[in-house]
Amino acid sequence: MIPEQFYHIYNRGNNKNDIFFKRDNYPYFLDKVKKHLTPHVEILAYCLMKNHFHLLVYTKEDIQAPEFSKGLNVMLRSYTRAINKQEDRVGSLFQQNTKIKALDIEGSDAMTRSHGITKPGSVDYPTTCFHYIHQNPLKAGIVKRMEDYEMSSFRDYAGLKSDVICNKSIARKLLNLPKSPNDFIKESYRVQIIHKLPADEPTDIKLRKDNLQPVKTFQFKGLLQNEGWICPAFVELDDRGSVLSIQGSSEKVTGKIEKINGFALPGFQNAHSHAFQYAMAGLGEIHPAGQRADNFWTWRNKMYQIALTIDPDQIEAIAAMLYAEMLRHGYTQVAEFHYLHHDKSGKQYTNLAEMGERLVAAAQKAGIKITLVPMFYQKGGFNKRPEDLQKRFISHTIDDYWKLLEASKNAVTNYDGASLGFGVHSLRAVHGDILTQTLKDGPKDLPFHIHIAEQVKEVEDCLDFSGKRPVEYLFDQVEVSERFHLVHATHLNDNEVKMIAKSGAHVVLCPTTEGNLGDGLFRFRDFKALDGKWSIGTDSHIGINPLEELRLLDYGQRLISHQRDTFVDETGDSGQYGFREALLGGRKAMGNPVKEYFEVGQPFDAVVFDADAPLLATSSAENLMSTIIYSGDVGMILGTTVNGGLIKKDPRVSISFQKAISKIGVRL
């Protein structure tokens, strides 16, 4: 940040959840603002809404950007700790990156990149922003008059309260505001913000396109949106790799254009991963003569034995290689279903999230985004003590798990591309009452993941234990909602299919792993008929190609139904349906509610298919998606971008992986 300039600071609750819960929270937040920010800036205006906040500030002449950034981080973290304690919650309260938009800066690149500062460069923008902040409650329909909203600085300028946090004299001088409270009120109602915003969006005032300054512009032969292809497509990005505009012509594009002869799709979402299992991919296919009883449970014992051999350096090397391969195949984010928590003897690391932190580091090294989902794993089965082979997974009590989750929350702060989920490994992995308590006391703003009904034996054991099938038992214990992600759900009866679909919960399907382990086939056609929601994952990583996952999911259903319309919806396009559901369901598994394929203000994460690939070069736009999904392979992919940057293979990742595998000795 540079001295003596205006900045608009705003953030909202994670997943648009509340950040203010009680009346006392508002003044407490302002106390934090005063303590940590006013040494560096003058506060000119503020508005605190239930799930977001806005500040208009003016930097002091002696401001030091690193010190301000530190103060802002401390302010948000200390407020979050207090609210988490008050509400008995864990996890992030705010979205990961607080937005700081520089206003009326001419020719300066001194921006605090860690907080995403951009510069629209409009002369009247500070005054417009000042009034926009005060009009938020009015535009949201919360009050009929700005004077009636107590949690903004409007009442202070209007002479209705005395608030010491705002420097009104500087604001009046710099923004040419009327000194008389009555004149101020009249002027505030005369100023109309043309661009209306959703009430719950703390997004900045939408400026005209010509006031924005893109740092990168791509031209694609085509770009896929929810409504279909834009051909050609021009995408302007800011310095953080977020979309500034998407246009169908170059008429209003500014700056140098980088032409890419390819078709851009939103990056695939990998909703289920056990990274350490990549070390044994393909090793379960050797069957000694005479040994016929090889199934999921015998495979699991081999997997447990490998899990006991891997140290933190090795898990980082294995995961980095895996994540690099995911990117090569078109995935841009992965949900890491993580339960390899402790050291080889089963003891906790000093850093409880040591292994999780290494997974985050691996994701950062590879360039993929990650949702770390630390698993609560307590038992060896229904009413069974843990086996010795499971000792690295175990949290003995719910308090042990909360500590692990808190440590994992700290781990994801090390990488801007990381976020957090939580979950229980499976119904058989915790005490029955602990499952209920975990959901009751756990975070309300994070996606919840759980394995369920993958194996026939699991169903039988659950019936013996509870008298209910797994999904019925789950619904009996907790209130299942759309934030639930039920992994596999292979063996369901009619009632269970209906229960999941009605609840809005998502099913995470991993066809290559489910096929490799002989799990069975999910009742997809019945679930789809009820508008059930789903996503895909690569699980054990016997395959890591999203196109293969989608094809195997479809073809498995065709083989048992003798019909070819598994993925057909009202559009009639099987490729479009499969891609859409996997993408949006996968985003939900990451805690990302965005439904637009590419959206202004969102990161540009994409996989680009080669327009010169013979089948694509000869296809019409209406045939592109089904050609890609049903005939595509990794050889058609030009590249994968995350935050607008092309991901390049780092040879050091492969070298580290080979050294780790050689030391473990698992593939010899």
mmCIF file with all atom_site columns, N, CA and C in Angstrom, residues 64-107:
data_model
loop_
_atom_site.group_PDB
_atom_site.id
_atom_site.type_symbol
_atom_site.label_atom_id
_atom_site.label_alt_id
_atom_site.label_comp_id
_atom_site.label_asym_id
_atom_site.label_entity_id
_atom_site.label_seq_id
_atom_site.pdbx_PDB_ins_code
_atom_site.Cartn_x
_atom_site.Cartn_y
_atom_site.Cartn_z
_atom_site.occupancy
_atom_site.B_iso_or_equiv
_atom_site.pdbx_formal_charge
_atom_site.auth_seq_id
_atom_site.auth_comp_id
_atom_site.auth_asym_id
_atom_site.auth_atom_id
_atom_site.pdbx_PDB_model_num
ATOM 1   N N  . GLN A 1 64  ? 3.576   1.554   6.468   1.00 0.00 ? 64  GLN A N  1
ATOM 2   C CA . GLN A 1 64  ? 4.448   0.482   5.993   1.00 0.00 ? 64  GLN A CA 1
ATOM 3   C C  . GLN A 1 64  ? 3.546   -0.693  5.626   1.00 0.00 ? 64  GLN A C  1
ATOM 4   N N  . ALA A 1 65  ? 3.511   -1.039  4.347   1.00 0.00 ? 65  ALA A N  1
ATOM 5   C CA . ALA A 1 65  ? 2.574   -2.064  3.870   1.00 0.00 ? 65  ALA A CA 1
ATOM 6   C C  . ALA A 1 65  ? 2.681   -3.379  4.629   1.00 0.00 ? 65  ALA A C  1
ATOM 7   N N  . PRO A 1 66  ? 3.885   -3.890  4.904   1.00 0.00 ? 66  PRO A N  1
ATOM 8   C CA . PRO A 1 66  ? 3.952   -5.166  5.648   1.00 0.00 ? 66  PRO A CA 1
ATOM 9   C C  . PRO A 1 66  ? 3.335   -5.073  7.039   1.00 0.00 ? 66  PRO A C  1
ATOM 10  N N  . GLU A 1 67  ? 3.526   -3.923  7.707   1.00 0.00 ? 67  GLU A N  1
ATOM 11  C CA . GLU A 1 67  ? 2.960   -3.762  9.051   1.00 0.00 ? 67  GLU A CA 1
ATOM 12  C C  . GLU A 1 67  ? 1.435   -3.685  8.996   1.00 0.00 ? 67  GLU A C  1
ATOM 13  N N  . PHE A 1 68  ? 0.916   -2.990  7.967   1.00 0.00 ? 68  PHE A N  1
ATOM 14  C CA . PHE A 1 68  ? -0.540  -2.955  7.828   1.00 0.00 ? 68  PHE A CA 1
ATOM 15  C C  . PHE A 1 68  ? -1.093  -4.349  7.572   1.00 0.00 ? 68  PHE A C  1
ATOM 16  N N  . SER A 1 69  ? -0.457  -5.089  6.654   1.00 0.00 ? 69  SER A N  1
ATOM 17  C CA . SER A 1 69  ? -0.907  -6.441  6.346   1.00 0.00 ? 69  SER A CA 1
ATOM 18  C C  . SER A 1 69  ? -0.902  -7.310  7.594   1.00 0.00 ? 69  SER A C  1
ATOM 19  N N  . LYS A 1 70  ? 0.146   -7.188  8.396   1.00 0.00 ? 70  LYS A N  1
ATOM 20  C CA . LYS A 1 70  ? 0.226   -7.947  9.647   1.00 0.00 ? 70  LYS A CA 1
ATOM 21  C C  . LYS A 1 70  ? -0.911  -7.552  10.583  1.00 0.00 ? 70  LYS A C  1
ATOM 22  N N  . GLY A 1 71  ? -1.171  -6.245  10.702  1.00 0.00 ? 71  GLY A N  1
ATOM 23  C CA . GLY A 1 71  ? -2.252  -5.784  11.574  1.00 0.00 ? 71  GLY A CA 1
ATOM 24  C C  . GLY A 1 71  ? -3.609  -6.295  11.130  1.00 0.00 ? 71  GLY A C  1
ATOM 25  N N  . LEU A 1 72  ? -3.840  -6.306  9.816   1.00 0.00 ? 72  LEU A N  1
ATOM 26  C CA . LEU A 1 72  ? -5.110  -6.803  9.293   1.00 0.00 ? 72  LEU A CA 1
ATOM 27  C C  . LEU A 1 72  ? -5.280  -8.286  9.599   1.00 0.00 ? 72  LEU A C  1
ATOM 28  N N  . ASN A 1 73  ? -4.233  -9.053  9.397   1.00 0.00 ? 73  ASN A N  1
ATOM 29  C CA . ASN A 1 73  ? -4.309  -10.487 9.679   1.00 0.00 ? 73  ASN A CA 1
ATOM 30  C C  . ASN A 1 73  ? -4.558  -10.762 11.155  1.00 0.00 ? 73  ASN A C  1
ATOM 31  N N  . VAL A 1 74  ? -3.859  -10.033 12.015  1.00 0.00 ? 74  VAL A N  1
ATOM 32  C CA . VAL A 1 74  ? -4.049  -10.214 13.458  1.00 0.00 ? 74  VAL A CA 1
ATOM 33  C C  . VAL A 1 74  ? -5.478  -9.849  13.851  1.00 0.00 ? 74  VAL A C  1
ATOM 34  N N  . MET A 1 75  ? -5.991  -8.771  13.276  1.00 0.00 ? 75  MET A N  1
ATOM 35  C CA . MET A 1 75  ? -7.362  -8.334  13.572  1.00 0.00 ? 75  MET A CA 1
ATOM 36  C C  . MET A 1 75  ? -8.368  -9.436  13.245  1.00 0.00 ? 75  MET A C  1
ATOM 37  N N  . LEU A 1 76  ? -8.267  -10.000 12.054  1.00 0.00 ? 76  LEU A N  1
ATOM 38  C CA . LEU A 1 76  ? -9.233  -11.017 11.633  1.00 0.00 ? 76  LEU A CA 1
ATOM 39  C C  . LEU A 1 76  ? -9.061  -12.313 12.415  1.00 0.00 ? 76  LEU A C  1
ATOM 40  N N  . ARG A 1 77  ? -7.812  -12.699 12.676  1.00 0.00 ? 77  ARG A N  1
ATOM 41  C CA . ARG A 1 77  ? -7.581  -13.943 13.418  1.00 0.00 ? 77  ARG A CA 1
ATOM 42  C C  . ARG A 1 77  ? -8.072  -13.832 14.856  1.00 0.00 ? 77  ARG A C  1
ATOM 43  N N  . SER A 1 78  ? -7.797  -12.706 15.506  1.00 0.00 ? 78  SER A N  1
ATOM 44  C CA . SER A 1 78  ? -8.209  -12.564 16.906  1.00 0.00 ? 78  SER A CA 1
ATOM 45  C C  . SER A 1 78  ? -9.725  -12.491 17.020  1.00 0.00 ? 78  SER A C  1
ATOM 46  N N  . TYR A 1 79  ? -10.376 -11.825 16.057  1.00 0.00 ? 79  TYR A N  1
ATOM 47  C CA . TYR A 1 79  ? -11.838 -11.795 16.066  1.00 0.00 ? 79  TYR A CA 1
ATOM 48  C C  . TYR A 1 79  ? -12.405 -13.194 15.826  1.00 0.00 ? 79  TYR A C  1
ATOM 49  N N  . THR A 1 80  ? -11.797 -13.932 14.892  1.00 0.00 ? 80  THR A N  1
ATOM 50  C CA . THR A 1 80  ? -12.260 -15.295 14.610  1.00 0.00 ? 80  THR A CA 1
ATOM 51  C C  . THR A 1 80  ? -12.136 -16.185 15.840  1.00 0.00 ? 80  THR A C  1
ATOM 52  N N  . ARG A 1 81  ? -11.004 -16.085 16.549  1.00 0.00 ? 81  ARG A N  1
ATOM 53  C CA . ARG A 1 81  ? -10.833 -16.901 17.753  1.00 0.00 ? 81  ARG A CA 1
ATOM 54  C C  . ARG A 1 81  ? -11.915 -16.616 18.778  1.00 0.00 ? 81  ARG A C  1
ATOM 55  N N  . ALA A 1 82  ? -12.250 -15.338 18.949  1.00 0.00 ? 82  ALA A N  1
ATOM 56  C CA . ALA A 1 82  ? -13.274 -14.966 19.925  1.00 0.00 ? 82  ALA A CA 1
ATOM 57  C C  . ALA A 1 82  ? -14.643 -15.503 19.519  1.00 0.00 ? 82  ALA A C  1
ATOM 58  N N  . ILE A 1 83  ? -14.975 -15.399 18.235  1.00 0.00 ? 83  ILE A N  1
ATOM 59  C CA . ILE A 1 83  ? -16.278 -15.884 17.767  1.00 0.00 ? 83  ILE A CA 1
ATOM 60  C C  . ILE A 1 83  ? -16.331 -17.410 17.833  1.00 0.00 ? 83  ILE A C  1
ATOM 61  N N  . ASN A 1 84  ? -15.252 -18.069 17.461  1.00 0.00 ? 84  ASN A N  1
ATOM 62  C CA . ASN A 1 84  ? -15.240 -19.530 17.541  1.00 0.00 ? 84  ASN A CA 1
ATOM 63  C C  . ASN A 1 84  ? -15.466 -20.003 18.972  1.00 0.00 ? 84  ASN A C  1
ATOM 64  N N  . LYS A 1 85  ? -14.864 -19.309 19.912  1.00 0.00 ? 85  LYS A N  1
ATOM 65  C CA . LYS A 1 85  ? -15.064 -19.655 21.322  1.00 0.00 ? 85  LYS A CA 1
ATOM 66  C C  . LYS A 1 85  ? -16.503 -19.366 21.744  1.00 0.00 ? 85  LYS A C  1
ATOM 67  N N  . GLN A 1 86  ? -17.025 -18.231 21.326  1.00 0.00 ? 86  GLN A N  1
ATOM 68  C CA . GLN A 1 86  ? -18.397 -17.856 21.678  1.00 0.00 ? 86  GLN A CA 1
ATOM 69  C C  . GLN A 1 86  ? -19.419 -18.828 21.118  1.00 0.00 ? 86  GLN A C  1
ATOM 70  N N  . GLU A 1 87  ? -19.228 -19.220 19.854  1.00 0.00 ? 87  GLU A N  1
ATOM 71  C CA . GLU A 1 87  ? -20.197 -20.066 19.162  1.00 0.00 ? 87  GLU A CA 1
ATOM 72  C C  . GLU A 1 87  ? -19.851 -21.553 19.235  1.00 0.00 ? 87  GLU A C  1
ATOM 73  N N  . ASP A 1 88  ? -18.765 -21.873 19.932  1.00 0.00 ? 88  ASP A N  1
ATOM 74  C CA . ASP A 1 88  ? -18.326 -23.266 20.058  1.00 0.00 ? 88  ASP A CA 1
ATOM 75  C C  . ASP A 1 88  ? -18.168 -23.893 18.674  1.00 0.00 ? 88  ASP A C  1
ATOM 76  N N  . ARG A 1 89  ? -17.403 -23.210 17.840  1.00 0.00 ? 89  ARG A N  1
ATOM 77  C CA . ARG A 1 89  ? -17.182 -23.647 16.469  1.00 0.00 ? 89  ARG A CA 1
ATOM 78  C C  . ARG A 1 89  ? -15.690 -23.699 16.189  1.00 0.00 ? 89  ARG A C  1
ATOM 79  N N  . VAL A 1 90  ? -15.306 -24.300 15.065  1.00 0.00 ? 90  VAL A N  1
ATOM 80  C CA . VAL A 1 90  ? -13.928 -24.295 14.607  1.00 0.00 ? 90  VAL A CA 1
ATOM 81  C C  . VAL A 1 90  ? -13.924 -23.934 13.132  1.00 0.00 ? 90  VAL A C  1
ATOM 82  N N  . GLY A 1 91  ? -12.752 -23.620 12.625  1.00 0.00 ? 91  GLY A N  1
ATOM 83  C CA . GLY A 1 91  ? -12.645 -23.339 11.203  1.00 0.00 ? 91  GLY A CA 1
ATOM 84  C C  . GLY A 1 91  ? -12.569 -21.859 10.895  1.00 0.00 ? 91  GLY A C  1
ATOM 85  N N  . SER A 1 92  ? -12.373 -21.564 9.622   1.00 0.00 ? 92  SER A N  1
ATOM 86  C CA . SER A 1 92  ? -12.259 -20.180 9.173   1.00 0.00 ? 92  SER A CA 1
ATOM 87  C C  . SER A 1 92  ? -13.606 -19.473 9.285   1.00 0.00 ? 92  SER A C  1
ATOM 88  N N  . LEU A 1 93  ? -13.570 -18.226 9.721   1.00 0.00 ? 93  LEU A N  1
ATOM 89  C CA . LEU A 1 93  ? -14.790 -17.422 9.796   1.00 0.00 ? 93  LEU A CA 1
ATOM 90  C C  . LEU A 1 93  ? -14.952 -16.602 8.519   1.00 0.00 ? 93  LEU A C  1
ATOM 91  N N  . PHE A 1 94  ? -13.834 -16.082 8.022   1.00 0.00 ? 94  PHE A N  1
ATOM 92  C CA . PHE A 1 94  ? -13.864 -15.216 6.850   1.00 0.00 ? 94  PHE A CA 1
ATOM 93  C C  . PHE A 1 94  ? -13.368 -15.965 5.614   1.00 0.00 ? 94  PHE A C  1
ATOM 94  N N  . GLN A 1 95  ? -13.701 -15.416 4.443   1.00 0.00 ? 95  GLN A N  1
ATOM 95  C CA . GLN A 1 95  ? -13.099 -15.932 3.227   1.00 0.00 ? 95  GLN A CA 1
ATOM 96  C C  . GLN A 1 95  ? -11.588 -15.744 3.299   1.00 0.00 ? 95  GLN A C  1
ATOM 97  N N  . GLN A 1 96  ? -10.877 -16.563 2.529   1.00 0.00 ? 96  GLN A N  1
ATOM 98  C CA . GLN A 1 96  ? -9.436  -16.653 2.698   1.00 0.00 ? 96  GLN A CA 1
ATOM 99  C C  . GLN A 1 96  ? -8.716  -15.333 2.420   1.00 0.00 ? 96  GLN A C  1
ATOM 100 N N  . ASN A 1 97  ? -9.075  -14.652 1.359   1.00 0.00 ? 97  ASN A N  1
ATOM 101 C CA . ASN A 1 97  ? -8.372  -13.426 0.988   1.00 0.00 ? 97  ASN A CA 1
ATOM 102 C C  . ASN A 1 97  ? -9.253  -12.211 1.192   1.00 0.00 ? 97  ASN A C  1
ATOM 103 N N  . THR A 1 98  ? -8.857  -11.338 2.127   1.00 0.00 ? 98  THR A N  1
ATOM 104 C CA . THR A 1 98  ? -9.545  -10.063 2.280   1.00 0.00 ? 98  THR A CA 1
ATOM 105 C C  . THR A 1 98  ? -9.230  -9.202  1.062   1.00 0.00 ? 98  THR A C  1
ATOM 106 N N  . LYS A 1 99  ? -10.254 -8.595  0.474   1.00 0.00 ? 99  LYS A N  1
ATOM 107 C CA . LYS A 1 99  ? -10.063 -7.766  -0.716  1.00 0.00 ? 99  LYS A CA 1
ATOM 108 C C  . LYS A 1 99  ? -9.714  -6.344  -0.293  1.00 0.00 ? 99  LYS A C  1
ATOM 109 N N  . ILE A 1 100 ? -8.689  -5.807  -0.923  1.00 0.00 ? 100 ILE A N  1
ATOM 110 C CA . ILE A 1 100 ? -8.285  -4.416  -0.687  1.00 0.00 ? 100 ILE A CA 1
ATOM 111 C C  . ILE A 1 100 ? -8.149  -3.768  -2.053  1.00 0.00 ? 100 ILE A C  1
ATOM 112 N N  . LYS A 1 101 ? -9.070  -2.889  -2.376  1.00 0.00 ? 101 LYS A N  1
ATOM 113 C CA . LYS A 1 101 ? -9.078  -2.283  -3.709  1.00 0.00 ? 101 LYS A CA 1
ATOM 114 C C  . LYS A 1 101 ? -8.591  -0.845  -3.601  1.00 0.00 ? 101 LYS A C  1
ATOM 115 N N  . ALA A 1 102 ? -7.511  -0.562  -4.317  1.00 0.00 ? 102 ALA A N  1
ATOM 116 C CA . ALA A 1 102 ? -6.941  0.776   -4.320  1.00 0.00 ? 102 ALA A CA 1
ATOM 117 C C  . ALA A 1 102 ? -7.803  1.698   -5.173  1.00 0.00 ? 102 ALA A C  1
ATOM 118 N N  . LEU A 1 103 ? -8.084  2.888   -4.654  1.00 0.00 ? 103 LEU A N  1
ATOM 119 C CA . LEU A 1 103 ? -8.956  3.834   -5.337  1.00 0.00 ? 103 LEU A CA 1
ATOM 120 C C  . LEU A 1 103 ? -8.173  5.083   -5.728  1.00 0.00 ? 103 LEU A C  1
ATOM 121 N N  . ASP A 1 104 ? -8.357  5.515   -6.976  1.00 0.00 ? 104 ASP A N  1
ATOM 122 C CA . ASP A 1 104 ? -7.783  6.772   -7.438  1.00 0.00 ? 104 ASP A CA 1
ATOM 123 C C  . ASP A 1 104 ? -6.261  6.786   -7.304  1.00 0.00 ? 104 ASP A C  1
ATOM 124 N N  . ILE A 1 105 ? -5.607  5.720   -7.801  1.00 0.00 ? 105 ILE A N  1
ATOM 125 C CA . ILE A 1 105 ? -4.151  5.680   -7.826  1.00 0.00 ? 105 ILE A CA 1
ATOM 126 C C  . ILE A 1 105 ? -3.691  5.847   -9.265  1.00 0.00 ? 105 ILE A C  1
ATOM 127 N N  . GLU A 1 106 ? -2.763  6.737   -9.480  1.00 0.00 ? 106 GLU A N  1
ATOM 128 C CA . GLU A 1 106 ? -2.294  6.984   -10.840 1.00 0.00 ? 106 GLU A CA 1
ATOM 129 C C  . GLU A 1 106 ? -0.882  6.425   -11.004 1.00 0.00 ? 106 GLU A C  1
ATOM 130 N N  . GLY A 1 107 ? -0.784  5.382   -11.829 1.00 0.00 ? 107 GLY A N  1
ATOM 131 C CA . GLY A 1 107 ? 0.525   4.868   -12.205 1.00 0.00 ? 107 GLY A CA 1
ATOM 132 C C  . GLY A 1 107 ? 1.291   4.175   -11.110 1.00 0.00 ? 107 GLY A C  1
#
